[in-house]
Amino acid sequence: MDAAMEAPVPFANVRMHGTQRGTACDSSGYFHLSLPPGSYRLVISALGYEPSVEEVRVSEKTVAVLNVSLTPAVIAFPDEIVVYGRNRGDAESGWLNATEDVIRNVAGISMIRRANFALEPTIRGMDAGRIGVVIDGMKIFGACVDRMDPVTAYVEVENLEKLEVSKNSLDLTKAANIGGTLNMVTHKADFTRPFLAQSEIGYETVSGLRRYRGIVNYADSLIALRATVSLKKSGDFRAGGGQVITGSGFAKNNYKMDMSLNLGAGQRMEFSFIGDNASNIGYPVLLMDATTTKSQIYRLEHHWMNPFRGVKSFRSMVYFNRIDHWMDDYDRDVTVRPVMRNMYMPMFGKTRTAGVNEEISLVTGGHRLNLILDFYRLTAFADMKMVSVLPGVSDAYLLNLGDVLLYNTAAVVDYSRLLTDRLRLRTNLRIDYSDRDLRNEFGRRQLEAFWETGDMRQTLTSFSFSSAIEYRIGDYGAVQLVVARSERIPSHIENYGFFLYNVTDGYFYTGNPLLKPETSYQAELSMDYSRPEHDFRINVYYNNIRNYISGVIQSEEFKTFANITSAFITGVEVKGSMDVARGLRMHVSAAYTYGQNRELNEPLPLIPPLEGGLGIQWSSDRFRFAIESRFASAQNRIASRTTLEDRTAGFILLNLRGRFRAWDFLDIKLGVENLLDHYYNEHLSVNNLPGRGRNAYFGLNVHSVE
Ligand SMILES: [Cu+2]
């Protein structure tokens, strides 16, 4: 049945999950399937509808009756979803070692590397405030003014269920953005697992990394609980050829706790907590190291399915997170460095973010309307001491962020419509209103010295609109066109940062409270062909940005943020996979990004070169093996007039990965990354920090048997 129209859906496909066995419905929507006694999962799919998965129990000599409601399909937001299997049989979880490895596999995403720790994602050459990076929809702001603490560091790979990536501004439901969003959906407590326990130890040779992971899940019909712990300790890593990068080790621990309550009548309550602590993180290419970071992330969410007629779901979320970050240069010889010579600069930063998110989903006929209210309050503070090593020079103190208080309120309309059974439309509209101020008197005075205005308070409004139209060709193909005009309000650091040293250009930055929002005009065309045995996708996009915010030279050594007239980013991505023999699948992907600063008539900085990968994977019940290669071409398009960016050479890396189920309770994971021990650095490596040399790793995973 069509869920909204209450009319039969003719000729739907009925397939047993994980197999090609099944049947099809007749013209009145009926089907009949003979199965031996047992429990089955059936996947019911029809053109123009979301597939539905139904559990059915067949007993001897009876007929199981199944009524299935199908919801009309809407254009899916995320360009890419990497699902880290709920079913252990999928063997996805634990296949890769780190969340960064999962994120990097998305064509069009590149990682900024500042250390052997917490790489920061960029989408199509855009980063920081231009993209939205959220965990389960929660906003989290880094406390480090040097961006040592990207949000992606807080979700360990065993807690990542899927990655929702939207590489353009079609999805405005999670954040105002001009360059896409990345939502890390975490594993929650699982009602289908009465008891599950997993314990894994691992080792990596490149850095002497030792790690431990533990997971337990308990559930009865009313409550489900999940707890994980992840501990890591790493020494200095080796680059290709054996050079040890001194001062690059770290220690980190991460805890996650989840509780779900089944309240009945389609209602569920979820609570989750993430605690993350890292210490002694070496940043050999930056001026200082992070000594301690502490993060706590809390979320409470209520789901209500079909609360009233015409209302599909109602969701409420409240969240709070606190991030504290300490860094210093006490382990460095400050008497020989070119900047800030002869003084130590211990720095502290903190953010506190509290938010409320309400979403109601209404469905009638071929229409679906989601209304979202997205509110958060941020406070951010950062300060720094300057302690001279020379006798007779007194210490100095300054505020890098003079206690920012920021309120952001947004209303989002997300509307989908089925125009015909082949043609779909999706439109997003988002309005953000932000009120921000500096609360610290000393912090205000520091900035007043730069700007005429004594009033640091700013109120800003942004208006974003996006629309996509998708036409389905045959049973497997689709063409999609996205157009968007989106705005993003300056970040609190761009507005109020003070004396922030940027190693990529060697300037100290001063925030600009008078910045206007950036405006982006985008178009993207994509083609998709997807069958179980092979799939292919190509995207071509163009993003024109007005009032682009960038650093401009103010005086010797100092830059300030300003709206330059215009910049654009354009590019193409391809991705495909195919079965080459039984159990053997080949994957290929490539992305090219081109960015240009029109004001200065030079390339935008930190644009990734042509990069991609080619791999082949063999899988059977007990064994998985993959050979992967990742390549990047040289990048010669650099912002040489305004930054210290330099050219980088191309490289090819080769990785081998294997996973083997030795017994029902034991999995063994083995692999070698950068097999040829190639010395290289990514273009997005800060100060040419080399990539990791040859790395053999192993893991032993002991788990409960189902
Ligand atoms: Cu820091």
XYZ file of C-alpha atoms and ligand atoms in Angstrom:
707
model
C 0.000 0.000 0.000
C 1.027 3.580 -0.597
C 1.419 4.941 2.934
C -0.113 8.298 2.204
C -2.690 7.539 -0.510
C -3.907 4.269 1.042
C -3.989 2.777 -2.447
C -2.249 -0.386 -3.669
C 1.250 -0.167 -5.174
C 1.370 -2.490 -8.192
C 4.341 -4.690 -9.193
C 6.537 -4.062 -6.129
C 9.535 -6.363 -5.728
C 9.767 -8.687 -2.719
C 13.240 -9.997 -1.994
C 14.725 -11.985 0.870
C 17.359 -9.816 2.552
C 20.890 -10.551 1.403
C 19.788 -12.855 -1.438
C 18.359 -12.609 -4.946
C 15.398 -14.874 -4.008
C 11.925 -13.424 -4.005
C 8.835 -12.562 -6.001
C 6.847 -9.588 -7.285
C 3.430 -8.155 -6.436
C 0.585 -8.319 -8.941
C -1.271 -5.315 -10.368
C -3.425 -5.078 -7.219
C -0.404 -5.094 -4.904
C -0.714 -8.705 -3.651
C 2.113 -11.215 -3.367
C 2.533 -14.772 -2.145
C 5.827 -16.412 -1.191
C 6.337 -20.006 0.018
C 9.136 -20.380 2.559
C 10.202 -23.125 4.974
C 9.514 -22.377 8.673
C 11.857 -19.768 10.206
C 12.431 -16.016 10.582
C 13.046 -13.894 7.518
C 13.730 -10.321 6.575
C 11.993 -9.227 3.399
C 12.901 -6.135 1.415
C 9.934 -4.652 -0.450
C 10.827 -2.094 -3.080
C 9.029 -0.280 -5.872
C 9.965 2.474 -8.256
C 9.323 5.847 -6.642
C 9.156 4.485 -3.074
C 11.603 4.030 -0.203
C 12.412 0.338 0.225
C 10.845 -1.198 3.331
C 12.413 -3.984 5.413
C 9.919 -6.310 7.153
C 10.566 -9.093 9.669
C 8.363 -12.136 9.191
C 8.090 -15.381 11.132
C 6.822 -18.394 9.242
C 5.656 -21.407 11.246
C 4.544 -24.884 10.166
C 1.257 -25.087 8.226
C 0.216 -21.474 8.745
C 0.202 -18.429 6.549
C 1.971 -15.294 7.764
C 0.075 -12.190 6.675
C 2.104 -9.085 6.010
C 0.747 -5.595 5.373
C 3.375 -3.259 4.005
C 3.089 0.523 3.671
C 5.535 2.148 1.298
C 6.510 5.800 1.638
C 7.110 7.781 -1.564
C 10.848 8.248 -2.069
C 12.325 11.704 -1.894
C 15.637 12.878 -3.294
C 18.205 11.663 -0.828
C 20.369 14.445 0.573
C 23.662 12.796 1.203
C 25.815 12.278 -1.838
C 27.489 9.410 -0.077
C 26.536 7.208 2.819
C 29.134 4.848 4.166
C 27.261 2.407 6.335
C 29.275 0.692 8.989
C 27.237 -2.454 9.242
C 24.935 -3.131 12.111
C 25.197 -6.761 11.128
C 28.471 -8.264 12.126
C 28.203 -10.433 9.042
C 28.815 -7.318 6.965
C 32.214 -7.211 8.671
C 32.456 -3.529 7.849
C 33.059 -2.248 11.347
C 36.669 -2.700 12.207
C 37.695 -3.156 8.596
C 39.429 0.209 8.680
C 41.472 1.449 11.625
C 40.310 5.026 12.013
C 37.369 7.318 11.309
C 39.687 9.462 9.150
C 40.245 6.495 6.813
C 36.482 6.162 6.360
C 35.987 9.876 5.686
C 38.891 10.070 3.242
C 37.290 7.378 1.083
C 34.570 9.791 -0.022
C 35.432 11.323 -3.420
C 35.737 15.084 -2.968
C 36.817 14.970 0.685
C 40.461 15.644 1.572
C 42.018 15.812 4.997
C 44.117 18.642 6.445
C 47.016 17.122 8.330
C 48.597 19.046 11.211
C 50.020 16.101 13.156
C 49.698 12.326 13.362
C 46.394 13.026 15.065
C 42.865 14.321 14.359
C 42.953 15.133 10.655
C 40.415 17.765 9.631
C 38.059 17.144 6.686
C 37.616 19.543 3.775
C 34.864 19.161 1.184
C 35.835 20.223 -2.344
C 38.538 22.561 -1.048
C 36.328 24.186 1.621
C 36.793 23.838 5.344
C 36.065 25.317 8.772
C 32.972 27.550 8.862
C 32.173 26.973 5.182
C 31.152 23.376 5.793
C 28.993 21.962 8.570
C 30.544 19.095 10.543
C 28.122 17.711 13.128
C 27.720 14.584 15.271
C 24.146 13.212 15.205
C 23.128 16.716 14.118
C 24.810 18.403 17.117
C 26.925 21.532 16.649
C 30.307 21.376 18.326
C 32.950 24.108 18.137
C 36.653 23.479 18.532
C 38.291 25.170 21.525
C 41.733 25.488 19.922
C 42.270 28.698 17.946
C 44.865 26.792 15.878
C 42.296 24.127 14.940
C 44.049 21.227 16.640
C 40.695 19.762 17.715
C 38.416 19.023 14.737
C 35.005 17.577 15.626
C 35.713 14.373 13.703
C 38.173 13.313 16.429
C 35.320 12.620 18.861
C 33.750 9.699 16.985
C 35.901 6.588 17.104
C 35.464 4.219 14.169
C 33.611 1.582 16.222
C 31.011 4.225 17.073
C 30.461 5.415 13.511
C 27.374 3.848 12.011
C 27.229 5.975 8.909
C 28.568 9.108 7.384
C 26.067 11.424 5.720
C 27.930 13.651 3.308
C 26.270 16.379 1.332
C 28.895 17.998 -0.879
C 26.798 20.985 -1.897
C 24.281 23.233 -0.169
C 21.213 21.183 -1.088
C 20.999 19.979 2.507
C 20.385 22.997 4.716
C 18.727 21.002 7.506
C 21.871 20.517 9.598
C 23.782 23.769 9.236
C 23.962 26.925 7.177
C 26.813 26.165 4.801
C 28.175 27.095 1.413
C 30.278 23.958 0.970
C 28.272 20.992 2.223
C 27.784 19.095 5.461
C 29.198 16.018 7.084
C 26.988 14.358 9.689
C 28.580 11.558 11.698
C 25.745 9.272 12.719
C 26.849 7.210 15.701
C 25.836 3.727 16.783
C 23.087 3.810 19.376
C 21.995 1.187 21.862
C 20.550 -1.661 19.798
C 17.233 -3.323 20.748
C 17.904 -6.263 18.403
C 20.999 -7.327 20.417
C 20.028 -8.875 23.786
C 23.703 -9.298 24.532
C 26.799 -8.382 22.560
C 30.371 -7.974 23.729
C 33.512 -7.224 21.740
C 37.068 -6.619 22.776
C 39.846 -5.676 20.389
C 43.545 -5.015 20.756
C 45.660 -3.592 17.962
C 49.164 -2.489 17.108
C 50.701 -0.337 14.363
C 54.388 -0.464 13.535
C 54.737 3.015 11.990
C 54.245 4.800 15.315
C 54.269 2.008 17.886
C 50.541 2.719 18.332
C 48.853 0.419 20.818
C 45.089 0.494 21.022
C 42.256 -1.185 22.842
C 38.530 -1.137 22.094
C 35.666 -2.641 24.046
C 31.948 -2.685 23.227
C 29.012 -4.088 25.182
C 25.331 -3.963 24.282
C 22.463 -5.171 26.417
C 18.772 -5.022 25.558
C 15.379 -6.238 26.653
C 12.064 -5.073 25.199
C 12.017 -1.810 27.194
C 15.606 -0.677 27.519
C 18.777 -0.955 25.469
C 22.238 0.022 26.705
C 25.528 0.323 24.856
C 28.936 1.289 26.191
C 32.268 1.559 24.409
C 35.770 2.418 25.452
C 38.680 3.203 23.158
C 42.269 3.724 24.354
C 45.208 4.718 22.160
C 48.845 5.465 22.819
C 51.231 6.369 20.027
C 54.935 7.122 19.843
C 56.648 9.217 17.184
C 55.791 8.123 13.656
C 58.168 7.326 10.829
C 57.886 8.889 7.395
C 58.650 6.905 4.245
C 62.304 5.870 4.105
C 62.524 5.576 7.883
C 62.940 9.175 9.062
C 61.496 9.497 12.575
C 59.329 12.598 13.039
C 60.245 13.515 16.588
C 57.600 14.922 18.875
C 54.623 13.447 17.008
C 53.213 11.005 19.581
C 49.950 11.243 21.525
C 47.707 9.480 24.015
C 43.909 9.453 23.766
C 40.940 7.821 25.399
C 37.304 7.953 24.358
C 34.142 6.706 26.101
C 30.644 6.513 24.716
C 27.492 5.526 26.559
C 24.051 5.140 25.024
C 20.678 4.359 26.494
C 17.404 3.916 24.614
C 14.010 3.567 26.273
C 11.099 2.069 24.414
C 8.117 4.127 25.622
C 5.572 2.297 23.470
C 3.066 3.833 21.018
C 5.876 4.674 18.580
C 7.822 6.675 21.157
C 11.466 6.287 22.032
C 13.843 8.230 24.260
C 17.595 8.248 23.642
C 20.423 9.517 25.777
C 24.074 9.538 24.776
C 27.344 10.719 26.229
C 30.764 10.974 24.591
C 33.833 11.689 26.692
C 37.135 12.257 24.927
C 40.489 13.047 26.556
C 43.775 13.437 24.742
C 47.163 14.386 26.122
C 50.734 15.122 25.030
C 49.803 15.496 21.380
C 52.884 16.448 19.415
C 52.538 18.990 16.574
C 56.060 18.995 15.133
C 55.224 21.499 12.354
C 53.313 23.971 14.543
C 54.737 26.350 17.140
C 53.362 24.370 20.063
C 52.026 21.047 21.268
C 48.671 20.266 22.834
C 49.191 19.135 26.395
C 45.599 18.294 27.355
C 42.199 18.335 25.674
C 38.974 17.358 27.436
C 35.602 17.043 25.741
C 32.183 16.020 27.001
C 29.217 15.746 24.660
C 25.668 15.101 25.954
C 22.507 14.461 23.926
C 18.898 13.705 24.837
C 16.460 12.905 22.044
C 12.803 11.954 21.818
C 11.300 10.262 18.732
C 7.612 9.911 18.129
C 6.530 7.985 15.051
C 3.030 8.655 13.622
C 1.837 10.770 16.573
C -1.171 12.131 14.671
C -2.832 11.527 11.341
C -0.748 13.124 8.575
C 2.271 13.533 10.877
C 4.952 10.991 10.082
C 7.298 11.783 12.938
C 8.160 14.286 15.590
C 11.686 14.574 16.937
C 13.097 16.722 19.745
C 16.733 16.965 20.699
C 18.552 18.928 23.392
C 22.329 18.805 23.637
C 25.269 20.309 25.434
C 29.005 20.006 24.956
C 32.092 21.427 26.619
C 35.576 21.412 25.126
C 38.743 22.495 27.007
C 42.129 22.718 25.331
C 45.602 23.539 26.648
C 48.703 23.942 24.492
C 52.210 25.275 25.070
C 55.752 25.358 23.715
C 57.688 24.433 26.854
C 59.226 21.465 25.015
C 60.609 23.703 22.257
C 63.797 25.705 22.004
C 62.210 29.154 21.669
C 65.571 30.946 21.434
C 66.148 29.813 17.842
C 62.775 30.188 16.153
C 62.036 33.044 13.733
C 58.654 34.098 15.204
C 58.020 35.054 18.818
C 61.628 34.392 19.713
C 62.698 34.058 23.339
C 59.263 33.628 24.788
C 56.993 30.802 25.779
C 53.315 31.168 24.889
C 51.093 28.826 26.882
C 47.522 29.041 25.548
C 44.157 27.898 26.810
C 40.847 27.700 24.967
C 37.340 26.557 25.792
C 33.920 26.387 24.164
C 30.499 25.584 25.604
C 27.654 24.857 23.209
C 24.033 24.188 24.116
C 21.356 23.546 21.525
C 17.767 22.577 20.842
C 16.597 20.955 17.630
C 12.943 20.266 16.794
C 11.775 18.505 13.660
C 8.295 17.624 12.494
C 7.673 15.586 9.353
C 4.315 15.828 7.564
C 3.276 13.534 4.723
C 0.263 13.741 2.430
C -0.122 12.292 -1.043
C 3.073 12.864 -2.972
C 4.197 15.674 -0.658
C 6.501 15.595 2.322
C 7.202 18.615 4.459
C 9.816 18.757 7.233
C 9.909 21.789 9.487
C 12.978 22.285 11.627
C 13.854 24.717 14.377
C 17.578 24.807 15.085
C 18.851 26.888 17.998
C 22.220 26.996 19.727
C 24.133 29.136 22.175
C 27.926 29.236 22.067
C 30.427 30.728 24.474
C 34.088 30.733 23.450
C 37.137 31.936 25.323
C 40.878 31.707 24.586
C 43.872 33.366 26.192
C 47.651 33.340 26.096
C 50.596 34.269 28.266
C 53.934 35.413 26.918
C 56.682 34.364 29.281
C 60.114 35.677 28.348
C 63.201 33.521 28.799
C 65.357 36.655 28.998
C 65.984 38.205 32.406
C 64.330 41.540 33.092
C 61.584 41.163 30.459
C 58.187 41.113 32.087
C 55.436 38.691 31.109
C 52.527 39.728 28.921
C 48.952 38.492 28.688
C 46.359 38.702 25.967
C 42.974 37.337 25.005
C 42.715 35.455 21.714
C 38.951 35.296 22.112
C 37.637 37.806 24.630
C 34.739 35.689 25.839
C 32.377 35.433 22.872
C 28.670 34.924 23.492
C 26.749 33.866 20.400
C 23.109 32.942 19.831
C 22.018 31.383 16.559
C 18.404 30.656 15.685
C 17.399 29.038 12.412
C 14.163 27.932 10.786
C 14.310 25.366 7.974
C 11.656 24.224 5.515
C 12.478 20.991 3.704
C 9.865 20.149 1.075
C 9.742 17.126 -1.225
C 7.295 16.344 -3.932
C 6.725 13.509 -6.334
C 5.850 15.226 -9.619
C 5.434 12.013 -11.590
C 6.612 8.510 -10.726
C 9.919 9.391 -12.415
C 10.337 13.031 -11.527
C 10.985 14.296 -8.003
C 11.629 17.683 -6.522
C 13.239 18.709 -3.255
C 13.598 22.230 -1.945
C 15.219 23.630 1.191
C 14.869 27.058 2.680
C 16.844 28.200 5.701
C 16.949 31.484 7.596
C 19.558 32.040 10.320
C 19.635 34.887 12.768
C 22.763 35.343 14.846
C 23.432 37.723 17.725
C 27.019 37.880 19.014
C 29.117 39.964 21.341
C 32.374 40.034 23.265
C 31.753 39.971 27.000
C 35.256 40.682 28.261
C 36.119 44.387 28.619
C 39.839 43.800 27.984
C 38.974 41.681 24.933
C 36.828 44.504 23.532
C 39.573 47.095 24.049
C 42.112 44.962 22.172
C 39.907 44.957 19.060
C 38.896 48.616 19.398
C 42.531 49.475 18.729
C 42.067 47.995 15.239
C 38.500 48.977 14.411
C 36.813 52.352 14.664
C 33.749 50.935 16.346
C 33.612 50.528 20.097
C 30.546 48.329 19.818
C 31.530 44.732 19.200
C 27.993 43.402 19.193
C 26.790 42.191 15.800
C 23.479 40.858 14.577
C 23.521 39.036 11.260
C 20.909 37.315 9.151
C 21.502 34.806 6.401
C 19.074 33.451 3.873
C 19.678 30.220 1.948
C 17.669 28.398 -0.660
C 18.318 25.202 -2.590
C 16.425 23.051 -5.019
C 17.019 19.706 -6.681
C 15.195 17.931 -9.433
C 15.781 14.276 -10.183
C 14.643 12.273 -13.173
C 14.826 8.479 -12.987
C 15.814 6.616 -16.144
C 14.778 2.983 -16.340
C 15.073 0.944 -13.151
C 18.666 1.867 -12.310
C 19.574 5.312 -13.579
C 18.972 8.880 -12.462
C 19.953 12.402 -13.477
C 19.955 15.129 -10.866
C 20.313 18.890 -11.063
C 20.918 20.983 -7.941
C 20.862 24.766 -7.787
C 21.430 26.743 -4.610
C 21.993 30.205 -3.313
C 23.320 29.959 0.194
C 24.870 32.250 2.752
C 27.045 31.673 5.734
C 27.531 34.017 8.636
C 31.191 34.647 9.661
C 32.537 32.399 12.398
C 33.172 33.787 15.880
C 36.918 33.493 15.181
C 36.683 35.510 11.953
C 34.772 38.180 13.872
C 36.634 38.325 17.168
C 39.905 36.360 17.008
C 42.959 38.323 18.160
C 46.673 37.696 17.584
C 46.153 34.277 16.001
C 49.301 32.971 14.341
C 48.692 31.140 11.068
C 51.588 28.857 10.128
C 50.385 28.498 6.539
C 51.131 32.143 5.756
C 53.237 33.343 8.690
C 50.875 36.165 9.693
C 49.127 37.082 12.924
C 45.395 37.432 12.314
C 42.997 39.920 13.811
C 39.259 39.300 13.639
C 36.922 41.687 11.906
C 33.582 42.334 13.613
C 32.266 44.151 10.529
C 32.332 41.168 8.138
C 29.340 40.482 5.912
C 28.071 36.944 5.268
C 29.551 35.048 2.308
C 27.106 34.294 -0.492
C 27.405 31.284 -2.743
C 25.700 30.494 -6.040
C 25.948 26.831 -6.970
C 24.934 24.421 -9.673
C 25.635 20.720 -9.816
C 24.719 18.068 -12.329
C 25.071 14.400 -11.510
C 24.357 11.107 -13.215
C 23.937 7.873 -11.407
C 23.620 4.294 -12.584
C 23.324 1.685 -9.902
C 22.738 -2.064 -10.120
C 23.831 -4.678 -7.601
C 26.639 -5.896 -9.868
C 27.958 -2.498 -10.925
C 27.417 1.173 -10.223
C 28.721 4.443 -11.563
C 28.321 8.095 -10.626
C 29.616 11.378 -12.023
C 29.175 14.889 -10.554
C 30.107 18.213 -12.130
C 29.718 21.370 -10.064
C 30.384 25.074 -9.997
C 30.363 27.230 -6.864
C 30.674 31.003 -7.141
C 31.289 32.815 -3.851
C 30.767 36.524 -3.281
C 32.085 38.397 -0.269
C 34.562 35.546 0.166
C 36.259 35.916 3.559
C 40.042 35.786 3.445
C 43.075 37.246 5.201
C 44.336 40.570 3.805
C 47.624 42.174 4.772
C 47.164 45.058 7.163
C 50.738 45.772 8.177
C 53.991 43.878 8.412
C 53.301 40.512 10.093
C 49.582 41.262 10.492
C 46.544 40.266 8.501
C 42.886 40.789 9.106
C 39.837 38.959 7.795
C 37.996 40.796 5.044
C 35.305 40.163 2.440
C 37.150 40.008 -0.875
C 34.949 40.356 -3.933
C 34.743 36.966 -5.430
C 36.142 33.474 -5.749
C 34.965 30.278 -7.383
C 35.475 26.547 -7.014
C 34.589 24.074 -9.709
C 35.295 20.415 -10.217
C 34.305 16.928 -11.205
C 34.067 13.627 -9.318
C 33.651 10.094 -10.620
C 33.094 6.921 -8.691
C 32.243 3.383 -9.671
C 32.487 -0.254 -8.760
C 31.849 -3.568 -10.470
C 31.910 -7.300 -9.866
C 34.768 -8.824 -11.847
C 34.313 -12.405 -10.638
C 32.478 -14.201 -7.870
C 33.273 -12.427 -4.580
C 35.676 -10.060 -6.345
C 34.755 -6.387 -6.698
C 36.703 -3.510 -8.166
C 36.331 0.107 -6.967
C 37.518 3.297 -8.626
C 37.129 6.967 -7.716
C 38.694 10.295 -8.675
C 38.103 13.949 -7.857
C 39.452 17.140 -9.371
C 38.990 20.561 -7.766
C 39.870 23.964 -9.215
C 39.635 27.107 -7.094
C 40.395 30.675 -8.093
C 40.551 33.950 -6.183
C 39.200 36.520 -8.675
C 40.284 39.531 -6.624
C 43.970 38.575 -6.679
C 43.738 36.566 -9.881
C 45.529 33.597 -8.317
C 44.496 30.116 -7.135
C 42.693 29.739 -3.818
C 44.962 28.263 -1.139
C 44.838 24.627 -0.008
C 42.889 23.224 -2.934
C 43.514 19.474 -3.253
C 45.104 18.217 -6.478
C 43.578 15.544 -8.709
C 43.281 12.543 -6.416
C 41.592 9.201 -6.283
C 41.884 5.522 -5.735
C 41.661 2.135 -7.364
C 41.109 -1.033 -5.423
C 40.022 -4.613 -5.627
C 38.359 -6.505 -2.824
C 37.760 -10.175 -2.395
C 35.267 -11.382 0.180
C 33.876 -14.695 1.315
C 32.122 -15.830 4.514
C 35.237 -15.881 6.630
C 37.789 -13.915 4.703
C 38.192 -10.445 3.264
C 41.174 -9.186 1.378
C 41.785 -5.894 -0.421
C 44.511 -4.275 -2.483
C 44.085 -0.511 -2.631
C 46.018 2.219 -4.313
C 45.550 5.889 -3.625
C 47.044 8.529 -5.863
C 47.379 12.296 -5.926
C 48.823 14.332 -8.761
C 51.224 17.228 -8.259
C 49.626 20.507 -7.180
C 51.200 23.495 -8.892
C 48.253 25.861 -8.513
C 49.150 27.642 -5.295
C 48.301 30.940 -3.624
C 51.912 32.104 -3.788
C 51.256 35.840 -3.486
C 49.402 35.730 -0.192
C 50.473 32.552 1.613
C 53.514 30.353 2.148
C 51.816 27.512 0.293
C 54.249 25.588 -1.899
C 54.001 23.079 -4.724
C 53.712 19.402 -3.909
C 54.726 16.384 -5.952
C 52.322 13.621 -6.889
C 52.404 10.192 -5.279
C 50.894 6.723 -5.379
C 50.418 4.624 -2.250
C 49.686 0.944 -2.058
C 47.814 -0.692 0.838
C 46.943 -4.309 1.624
C 44.152 -5.157 4.048
C 42.896 -8.489 5.297
C 40.349 -9.721 7.794
C 39.865 -13.324 8.725
C 37.343 -15.031 10.992
C 39.530 -17.633 12.676
C 36.799 -18.955 14.954
C 33.209 -17.862 15.519
C 34.412 -15.705 18.400
C 37.701 -14.428 16.980
C 38.521 -12.143 14.054
C 42.055 -11.347 12.992
C 42.819 -8.155 11.151
C 46.100 -7.631 9.304
C 47.342 -5.077 6.831
C 50.174 -3.025 5.436
C 49.697 0.621 4.506
C 52.142 2.435 2.232
C 53.645 -0.916 1.305
C 56.453 0.603 -0.782
C 57.469 2.941 2.083
C 57.131 5.934 -0.207
C 58.189 9.339 1.176
C 55.468 11.865 0.347
C 53.401 14.673 1.690
C 49.803 15.544 0.983
C 49.149 18.989 -0.443
C 46.925 19.660 2.571
C 49.686 18.752 5.029
C 50.529 21.836 7.045
C 54.187 22.873 6.565
C 54.814 19.781 4.442
C 54.501 17.349 7.334
C 55.310 14.035 5.628
C 52.776 11.226 5.427
C 53.300 7.985 7.273
C 55.804 5.453 6.004
C 55.236 1.720 5.700
C 52.829 0.641 8.416
C 52.044 -2.959 9.262
C 49.088 -3.288 11.619
C 47.230 -6.092 13.282
C 44.149 -6.430 15.443
C 42.580 -9.264 17.415
C 38.841 -9.000 17.933
C 37.179 -11.342 20.423
C 33.394 -11.160 20.391
C 30.285 -12.885 21.640
C 28.783 -15.458 19.273
C 25.256 -14.976 17.947
Cu 45.771 24.023 20.194
